[in-house]
mmCIF file of C-alpha atoms in Angstrom:
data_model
loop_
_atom_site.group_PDB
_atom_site.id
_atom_site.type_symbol
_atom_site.label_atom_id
_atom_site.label_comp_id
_atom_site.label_asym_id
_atom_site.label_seq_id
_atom_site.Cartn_x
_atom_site.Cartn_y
_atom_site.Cartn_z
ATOM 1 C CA UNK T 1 -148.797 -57.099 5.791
ATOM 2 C CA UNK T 2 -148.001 -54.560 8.232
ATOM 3 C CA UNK T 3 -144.448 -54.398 8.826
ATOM 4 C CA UNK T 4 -144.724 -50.339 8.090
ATOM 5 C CA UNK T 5 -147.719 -50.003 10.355
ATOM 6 C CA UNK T 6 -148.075 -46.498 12.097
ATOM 7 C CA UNK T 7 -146.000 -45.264 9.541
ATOM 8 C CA UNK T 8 -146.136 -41.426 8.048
ATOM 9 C CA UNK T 9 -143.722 -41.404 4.246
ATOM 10 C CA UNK T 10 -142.434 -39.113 1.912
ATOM 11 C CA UNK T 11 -141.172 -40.209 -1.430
ATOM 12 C CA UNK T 12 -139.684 -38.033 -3.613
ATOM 13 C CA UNK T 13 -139.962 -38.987 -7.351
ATOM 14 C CA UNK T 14 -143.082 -40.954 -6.522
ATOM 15 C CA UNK T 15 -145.172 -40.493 -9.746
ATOM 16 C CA UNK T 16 -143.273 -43.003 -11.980
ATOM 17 C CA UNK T 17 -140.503 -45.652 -11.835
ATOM 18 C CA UNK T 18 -138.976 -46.562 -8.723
ATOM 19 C CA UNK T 19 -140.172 -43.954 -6.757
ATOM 20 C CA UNK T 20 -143.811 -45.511 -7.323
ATOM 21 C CA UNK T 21 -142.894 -48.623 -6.619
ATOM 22 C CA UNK T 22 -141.553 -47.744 -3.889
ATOM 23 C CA UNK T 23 -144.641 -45.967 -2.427
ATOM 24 C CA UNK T 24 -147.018 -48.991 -3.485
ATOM 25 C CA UNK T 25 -145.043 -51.055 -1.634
ATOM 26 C CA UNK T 26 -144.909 -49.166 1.600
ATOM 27 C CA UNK T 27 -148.457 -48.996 1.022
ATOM 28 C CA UNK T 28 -148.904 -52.951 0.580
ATOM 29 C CA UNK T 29 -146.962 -52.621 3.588
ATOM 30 C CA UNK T 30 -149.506 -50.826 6.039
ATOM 31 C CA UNK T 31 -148.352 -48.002 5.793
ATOM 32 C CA UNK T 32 -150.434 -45.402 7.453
ATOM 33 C CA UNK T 33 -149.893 -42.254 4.703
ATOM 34 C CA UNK T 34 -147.227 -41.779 1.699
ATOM 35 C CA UNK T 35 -146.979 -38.465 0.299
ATOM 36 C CA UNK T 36 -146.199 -38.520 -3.166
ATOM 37 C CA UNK T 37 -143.593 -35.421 -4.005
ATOM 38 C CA UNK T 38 -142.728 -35.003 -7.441
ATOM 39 C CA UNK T 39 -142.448 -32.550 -10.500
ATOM 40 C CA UNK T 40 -145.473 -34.093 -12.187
ATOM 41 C CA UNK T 41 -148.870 -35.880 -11.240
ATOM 42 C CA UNK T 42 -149.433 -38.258 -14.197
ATOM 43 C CA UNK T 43 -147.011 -41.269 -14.011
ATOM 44 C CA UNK T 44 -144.498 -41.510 -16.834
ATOM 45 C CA UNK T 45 -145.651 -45.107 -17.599
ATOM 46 C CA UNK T 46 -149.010 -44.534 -17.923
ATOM 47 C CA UNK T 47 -151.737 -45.475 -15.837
ATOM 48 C CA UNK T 48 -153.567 -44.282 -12.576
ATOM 49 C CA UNK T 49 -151.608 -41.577 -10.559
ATOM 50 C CA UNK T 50 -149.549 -43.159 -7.977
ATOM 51 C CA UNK T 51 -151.866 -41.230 -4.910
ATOM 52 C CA UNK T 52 -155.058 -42.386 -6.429
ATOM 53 C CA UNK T 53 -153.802 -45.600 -6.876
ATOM 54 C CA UNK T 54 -152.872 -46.238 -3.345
ATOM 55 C CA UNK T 55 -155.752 -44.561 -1.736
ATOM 56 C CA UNK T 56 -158.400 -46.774 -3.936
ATOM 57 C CA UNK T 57 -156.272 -50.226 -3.858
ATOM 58 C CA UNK T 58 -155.175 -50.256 -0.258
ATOM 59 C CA UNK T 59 -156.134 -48.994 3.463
ATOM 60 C CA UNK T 60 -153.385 -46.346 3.340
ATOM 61 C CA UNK T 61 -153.779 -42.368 3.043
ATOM 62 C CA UNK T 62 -151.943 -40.982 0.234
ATOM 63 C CA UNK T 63 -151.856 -37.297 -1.446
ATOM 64 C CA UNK T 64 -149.966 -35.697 -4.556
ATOM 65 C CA UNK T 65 -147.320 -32.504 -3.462
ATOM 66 C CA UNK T 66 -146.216 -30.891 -6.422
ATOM 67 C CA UNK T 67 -142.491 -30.861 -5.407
ATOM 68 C CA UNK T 68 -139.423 -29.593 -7.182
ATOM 69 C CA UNK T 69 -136.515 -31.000 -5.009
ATOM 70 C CA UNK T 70 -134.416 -28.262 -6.049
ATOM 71 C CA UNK T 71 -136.513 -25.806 -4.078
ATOM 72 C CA UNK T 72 -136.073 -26.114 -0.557
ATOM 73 C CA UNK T 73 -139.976 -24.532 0.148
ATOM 74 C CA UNK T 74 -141.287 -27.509 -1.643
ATOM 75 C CA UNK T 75 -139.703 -29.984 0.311
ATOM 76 C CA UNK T 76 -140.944 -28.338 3.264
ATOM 77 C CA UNK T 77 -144.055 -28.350 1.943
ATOM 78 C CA UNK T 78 -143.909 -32.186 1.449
ATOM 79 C CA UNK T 79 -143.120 -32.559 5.031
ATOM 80 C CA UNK T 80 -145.414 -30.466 5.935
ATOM 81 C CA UNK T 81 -148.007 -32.835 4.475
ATOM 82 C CA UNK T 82 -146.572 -35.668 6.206
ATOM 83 C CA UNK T 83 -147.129 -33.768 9.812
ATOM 84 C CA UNK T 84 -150.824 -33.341 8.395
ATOM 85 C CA UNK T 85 -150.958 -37.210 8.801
ATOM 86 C CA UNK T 86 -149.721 -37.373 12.145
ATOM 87 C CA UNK T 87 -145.350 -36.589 11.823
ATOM 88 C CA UNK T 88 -142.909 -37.509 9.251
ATOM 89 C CA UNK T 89 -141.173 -41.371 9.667
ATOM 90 C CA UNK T 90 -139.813 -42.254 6.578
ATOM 91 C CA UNK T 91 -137.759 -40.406 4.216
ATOM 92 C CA UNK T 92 -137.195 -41.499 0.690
ATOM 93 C CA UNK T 93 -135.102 -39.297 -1.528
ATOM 94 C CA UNK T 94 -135.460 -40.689 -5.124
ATOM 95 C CA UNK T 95 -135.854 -38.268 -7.638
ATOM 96 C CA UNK T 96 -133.109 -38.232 -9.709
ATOM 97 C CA UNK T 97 -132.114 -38.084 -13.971
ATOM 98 C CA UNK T 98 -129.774 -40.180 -15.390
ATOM 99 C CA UNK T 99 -127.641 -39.093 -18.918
ATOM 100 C CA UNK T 100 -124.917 -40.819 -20.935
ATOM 101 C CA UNK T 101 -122.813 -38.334 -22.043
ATOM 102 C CA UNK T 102 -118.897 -37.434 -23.114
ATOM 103 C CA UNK T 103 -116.917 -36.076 -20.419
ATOM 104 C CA UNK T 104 -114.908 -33.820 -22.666
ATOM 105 C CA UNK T 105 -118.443 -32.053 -24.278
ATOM 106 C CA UNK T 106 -120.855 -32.214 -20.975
ATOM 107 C CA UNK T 107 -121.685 -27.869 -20.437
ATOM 108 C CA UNK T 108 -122.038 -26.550 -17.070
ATOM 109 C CA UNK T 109 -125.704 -26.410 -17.332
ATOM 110 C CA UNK T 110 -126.015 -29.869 -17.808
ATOM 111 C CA UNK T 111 -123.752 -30.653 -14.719
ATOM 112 C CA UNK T 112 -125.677 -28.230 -12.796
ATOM 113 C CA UNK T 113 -128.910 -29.676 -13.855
ATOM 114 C CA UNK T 114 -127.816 -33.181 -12.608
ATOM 115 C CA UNK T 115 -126.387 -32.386 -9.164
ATOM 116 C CA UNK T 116 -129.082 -30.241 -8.551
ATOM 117 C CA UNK T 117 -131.518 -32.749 -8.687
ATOM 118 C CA UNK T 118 -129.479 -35.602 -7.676
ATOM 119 C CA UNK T 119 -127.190 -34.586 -5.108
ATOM 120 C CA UNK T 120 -128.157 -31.223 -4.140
ATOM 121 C CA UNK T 121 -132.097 -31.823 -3.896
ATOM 122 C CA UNK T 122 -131.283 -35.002 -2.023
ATOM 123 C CA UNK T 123 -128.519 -33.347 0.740
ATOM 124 C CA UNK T 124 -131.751 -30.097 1.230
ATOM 125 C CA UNK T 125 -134.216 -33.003 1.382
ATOM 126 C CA UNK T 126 -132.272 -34.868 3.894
ATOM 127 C CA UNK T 127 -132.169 -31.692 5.741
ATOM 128 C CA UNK T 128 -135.733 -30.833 5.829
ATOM 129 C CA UNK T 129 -136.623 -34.306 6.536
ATOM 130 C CA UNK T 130 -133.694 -34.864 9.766
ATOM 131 C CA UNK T 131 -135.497 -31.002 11.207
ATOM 132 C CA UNK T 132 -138.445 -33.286 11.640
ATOM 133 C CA UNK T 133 -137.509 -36.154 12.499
ATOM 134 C CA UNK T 134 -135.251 -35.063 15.308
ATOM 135 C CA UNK T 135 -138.077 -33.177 16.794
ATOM 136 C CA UNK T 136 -140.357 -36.532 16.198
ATOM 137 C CA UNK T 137 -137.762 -38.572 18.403
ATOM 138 C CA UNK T 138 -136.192 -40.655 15.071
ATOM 139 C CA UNK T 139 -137.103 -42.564 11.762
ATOM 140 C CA UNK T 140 -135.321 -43.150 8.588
ATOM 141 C CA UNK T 141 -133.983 -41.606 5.625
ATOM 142 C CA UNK T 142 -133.517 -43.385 2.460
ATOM 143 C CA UNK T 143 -131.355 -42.417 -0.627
ATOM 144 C CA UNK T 144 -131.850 -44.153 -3.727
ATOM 145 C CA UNK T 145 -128.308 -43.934 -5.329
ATOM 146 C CA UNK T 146 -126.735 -46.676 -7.697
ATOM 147 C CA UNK T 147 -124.045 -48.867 -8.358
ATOM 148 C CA UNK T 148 -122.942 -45.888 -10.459
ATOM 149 C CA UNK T 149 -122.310 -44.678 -7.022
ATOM 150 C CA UNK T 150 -119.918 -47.329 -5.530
ATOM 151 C CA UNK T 151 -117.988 -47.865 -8.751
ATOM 152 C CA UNK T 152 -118.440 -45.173 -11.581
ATOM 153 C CA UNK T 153 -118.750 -45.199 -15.119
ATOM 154 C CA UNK T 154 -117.123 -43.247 -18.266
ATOM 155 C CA UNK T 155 -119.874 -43.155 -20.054
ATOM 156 C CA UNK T 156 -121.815 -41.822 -17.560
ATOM 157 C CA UNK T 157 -119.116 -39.269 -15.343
ATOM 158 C CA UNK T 158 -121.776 -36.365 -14.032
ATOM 159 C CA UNK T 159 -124.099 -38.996 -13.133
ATOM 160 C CA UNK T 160 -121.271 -41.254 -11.258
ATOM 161 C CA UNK T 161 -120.150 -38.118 -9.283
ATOM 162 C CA UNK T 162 -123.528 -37.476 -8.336
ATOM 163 C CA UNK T 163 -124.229 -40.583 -7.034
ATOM 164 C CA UNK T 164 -120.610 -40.738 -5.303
ATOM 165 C CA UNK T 165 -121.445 -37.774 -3.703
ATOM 166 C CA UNK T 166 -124.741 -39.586 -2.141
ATOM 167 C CA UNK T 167 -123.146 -42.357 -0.961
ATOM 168 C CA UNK T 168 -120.808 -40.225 1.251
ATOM 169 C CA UNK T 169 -123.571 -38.042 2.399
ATOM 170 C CA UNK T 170 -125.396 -40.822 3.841
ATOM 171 C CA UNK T 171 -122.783 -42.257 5.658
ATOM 172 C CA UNK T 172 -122.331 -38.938 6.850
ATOM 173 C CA UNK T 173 -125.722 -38.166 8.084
ATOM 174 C CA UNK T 174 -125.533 -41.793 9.617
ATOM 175 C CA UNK T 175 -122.742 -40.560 12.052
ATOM 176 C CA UNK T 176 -124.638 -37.428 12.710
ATOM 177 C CA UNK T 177 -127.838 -38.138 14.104
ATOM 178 C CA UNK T 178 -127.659 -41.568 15.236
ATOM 179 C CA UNK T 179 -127.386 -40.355 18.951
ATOM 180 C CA UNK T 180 -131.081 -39.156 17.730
ATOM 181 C CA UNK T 181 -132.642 -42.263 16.949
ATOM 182 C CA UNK T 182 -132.159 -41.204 12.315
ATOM 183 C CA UNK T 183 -130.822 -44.314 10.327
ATOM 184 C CA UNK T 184 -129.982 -42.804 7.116
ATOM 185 C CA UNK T 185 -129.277 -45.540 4.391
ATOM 186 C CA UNK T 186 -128.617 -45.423 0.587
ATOM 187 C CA UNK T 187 -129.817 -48.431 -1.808
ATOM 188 C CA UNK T 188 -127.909 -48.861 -5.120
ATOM 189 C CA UNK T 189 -130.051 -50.225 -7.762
ATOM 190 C CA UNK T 190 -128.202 -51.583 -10.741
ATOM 191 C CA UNK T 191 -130.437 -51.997 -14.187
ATOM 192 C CA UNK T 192 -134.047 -51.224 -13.334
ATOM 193 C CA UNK T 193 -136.628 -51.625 -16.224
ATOM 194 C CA UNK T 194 -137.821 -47.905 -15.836
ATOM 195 C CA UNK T 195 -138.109 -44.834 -18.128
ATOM 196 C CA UNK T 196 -134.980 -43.298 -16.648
ATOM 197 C CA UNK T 197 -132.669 -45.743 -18.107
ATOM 198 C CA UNK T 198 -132.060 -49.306 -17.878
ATOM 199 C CA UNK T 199 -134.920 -50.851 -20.189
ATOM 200 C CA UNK T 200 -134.173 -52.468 -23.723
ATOM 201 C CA UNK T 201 -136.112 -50.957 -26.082
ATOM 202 C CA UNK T 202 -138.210 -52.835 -28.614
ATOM 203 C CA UNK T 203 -136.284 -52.659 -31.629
ATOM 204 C CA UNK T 204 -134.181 -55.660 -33.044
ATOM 205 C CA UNK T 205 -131.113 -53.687 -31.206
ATOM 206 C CA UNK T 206 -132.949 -52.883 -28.266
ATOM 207 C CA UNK T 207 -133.362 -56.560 -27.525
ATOM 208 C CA UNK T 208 -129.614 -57.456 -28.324
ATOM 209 C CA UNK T 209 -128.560 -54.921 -26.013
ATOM 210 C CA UNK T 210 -130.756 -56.445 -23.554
ATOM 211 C CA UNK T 211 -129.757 -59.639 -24.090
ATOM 212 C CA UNK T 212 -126.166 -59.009 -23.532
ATOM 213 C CA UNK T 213 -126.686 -56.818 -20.431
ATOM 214 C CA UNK T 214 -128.924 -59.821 -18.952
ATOM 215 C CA UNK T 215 -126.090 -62.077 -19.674
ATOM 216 C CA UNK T 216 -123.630 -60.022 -17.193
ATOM 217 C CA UNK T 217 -126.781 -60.609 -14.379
ATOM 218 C CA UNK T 218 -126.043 -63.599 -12.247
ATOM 219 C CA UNK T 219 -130.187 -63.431 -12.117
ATOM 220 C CA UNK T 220 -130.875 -63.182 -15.637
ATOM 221 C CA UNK T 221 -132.662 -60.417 -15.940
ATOM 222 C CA UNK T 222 -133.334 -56.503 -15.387
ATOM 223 C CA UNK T 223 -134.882 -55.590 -11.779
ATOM 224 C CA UNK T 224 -138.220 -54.198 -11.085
ATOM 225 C CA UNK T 225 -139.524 -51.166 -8.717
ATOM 226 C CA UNK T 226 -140.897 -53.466 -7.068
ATOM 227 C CA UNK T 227 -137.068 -54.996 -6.668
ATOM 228 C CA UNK T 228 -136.244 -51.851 -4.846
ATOM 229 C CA UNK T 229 -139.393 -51.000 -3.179
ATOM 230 C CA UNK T 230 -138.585 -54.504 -0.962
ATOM 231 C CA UNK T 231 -135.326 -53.351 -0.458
ATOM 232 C CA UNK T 232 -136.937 -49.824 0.846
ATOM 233 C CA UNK T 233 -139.559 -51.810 3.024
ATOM 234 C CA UNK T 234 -136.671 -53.575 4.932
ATOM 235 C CA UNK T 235 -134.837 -50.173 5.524
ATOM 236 C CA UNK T 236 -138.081 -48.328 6.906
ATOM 237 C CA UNK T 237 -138.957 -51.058 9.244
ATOM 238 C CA UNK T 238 -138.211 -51.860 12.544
ATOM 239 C CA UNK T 239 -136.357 -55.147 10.760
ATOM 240 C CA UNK T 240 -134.005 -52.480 10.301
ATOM 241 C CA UNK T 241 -133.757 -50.984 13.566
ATOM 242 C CA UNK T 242 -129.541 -51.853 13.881
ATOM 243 C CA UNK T 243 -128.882 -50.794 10.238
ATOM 244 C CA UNK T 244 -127.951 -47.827 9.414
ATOM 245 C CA UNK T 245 -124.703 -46.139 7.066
ATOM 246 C CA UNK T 246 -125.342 -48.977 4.972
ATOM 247 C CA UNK T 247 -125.361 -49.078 1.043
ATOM 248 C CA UNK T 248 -127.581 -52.126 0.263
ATOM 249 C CA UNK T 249 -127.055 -53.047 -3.739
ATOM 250 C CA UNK T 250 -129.981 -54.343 -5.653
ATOM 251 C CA UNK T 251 -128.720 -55.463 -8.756
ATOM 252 C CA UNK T 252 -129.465 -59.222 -9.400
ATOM 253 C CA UNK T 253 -125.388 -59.932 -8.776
ATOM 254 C CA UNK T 254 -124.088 -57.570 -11.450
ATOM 255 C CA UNK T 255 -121.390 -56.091 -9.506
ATOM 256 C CA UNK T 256 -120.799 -58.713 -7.203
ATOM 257 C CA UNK T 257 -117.954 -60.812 -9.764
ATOM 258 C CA UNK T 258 -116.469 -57.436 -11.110
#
């Protein structure tokens, strides 16, 4: 399928979890190169580096950027590696952590920790990647928030605010460079079977856990990567060409009866 054909994309968080599903779909897509921009090479998971996987399963260019989103040079560098394959399209900020925690006993180094990555590495990434694609005449930026981010959640208050804060900045950026051809939209997963969060585990109280979060899922069921990475397709492609401010939710119908 080529609905993504001609295009140049940077994924942040690529090596694992959503982020990789994300860039093996863009690749099943056609697109023409993903750069893979992340803290480590070897998938989380397991298995065949996201890059290597790409580049030996499908006709799209892909490459590994060791990328720390909290360091602005690095996410130049990534989009410097995108201009290597002819100019930067597509802009995917994913990386992100995820903690439960108790409001009253989170430190200031753990809140730092979170909105650096979360918030902070996605508003500098959104900023490096808008530089480029102003002076490439438009394309689209992509932040993977959550439905954390429309409705918060006690148990989960630094992570909520980080993901608030997302929400608002692309909405933002939507109203800034629309007049130069950027659609900047945010996609709210709700509970993704990855290793940041959202999976039962396999212990007798893993699977009740599951079982009652699956029952609050019109669906029946946790999403995939591969749930999002459609979701991410749509939003990159020309499909997409009147969208943008939008937060699309992927989360089989859990929010939509709250």
């Amino acid at each position: 399928m080529t609905l993504l054909d001609g295009t140049v994309a940077v994924i942040t968080g690529a090596s694992s979890g959503i982020g990789r599903g994300i860039a093996n779909g863009f690749a099943d897509h056609g697109a023409d190169a993903v750069v893979v921009a992340d803290v480590r090479e070897d998938p989380k998971e397991g298995g065949t580096p996201t890059h290597e996987l790409i580049a030996t399963e499908t006709d799209t260019t892909a490459t590994f950027v060791e990328c720390d989103v909290t360091d602005t040079a690095a996410l130049e560098a990534a989009a410097d590696a995108a201009a290597e394959f002819g100019g930067l399209d597509v802009w995917v900020n994913n990386a992100g952590i995820w903690r439960s925690e108790a409001f009253l006993e989170v430190t200031e180094p753990e809140y730092d920790r979170l909105m650096d990555i979360n918030l902070k590495g996605a508003f500098f990434g959104s900023q490096v990647a808008a530089d480029h694609l102003v002076d490439n005449g438009g394309g689209s930026i992509i932040n993977i928030s959550s439905v954390a981010g429309l409705f918060g959640n006690g148990d989960w208050p630094t992570y909520a605010a980080s993901k608030g804060g997302l929400t608002m900045l692309t909405s933002s950026l939507a109203h800034k460079f629309g007049a130069d051809g950027i659609r900047v939209n945010a996609i709210h997963p709700g509970g993704i079977q990855t290793l940041i969060g959202g999976e039962p585990s396999g212990d007798e109280g893993g699977a009740a856990q599951a079982q009652q979060f699956t029952r609050m899922v019109p669906l029946g069921r946790y999403g995939q990567p591969e749930d999002i990475a459609g979701a991410a397709t749509f939003l990159a492609s020309d499909l997409a060409s009147y969208v943008t401010g939008e937060s699309l939710v992927v989360d089989g119908g859990w929010t939509s009866w709250r």
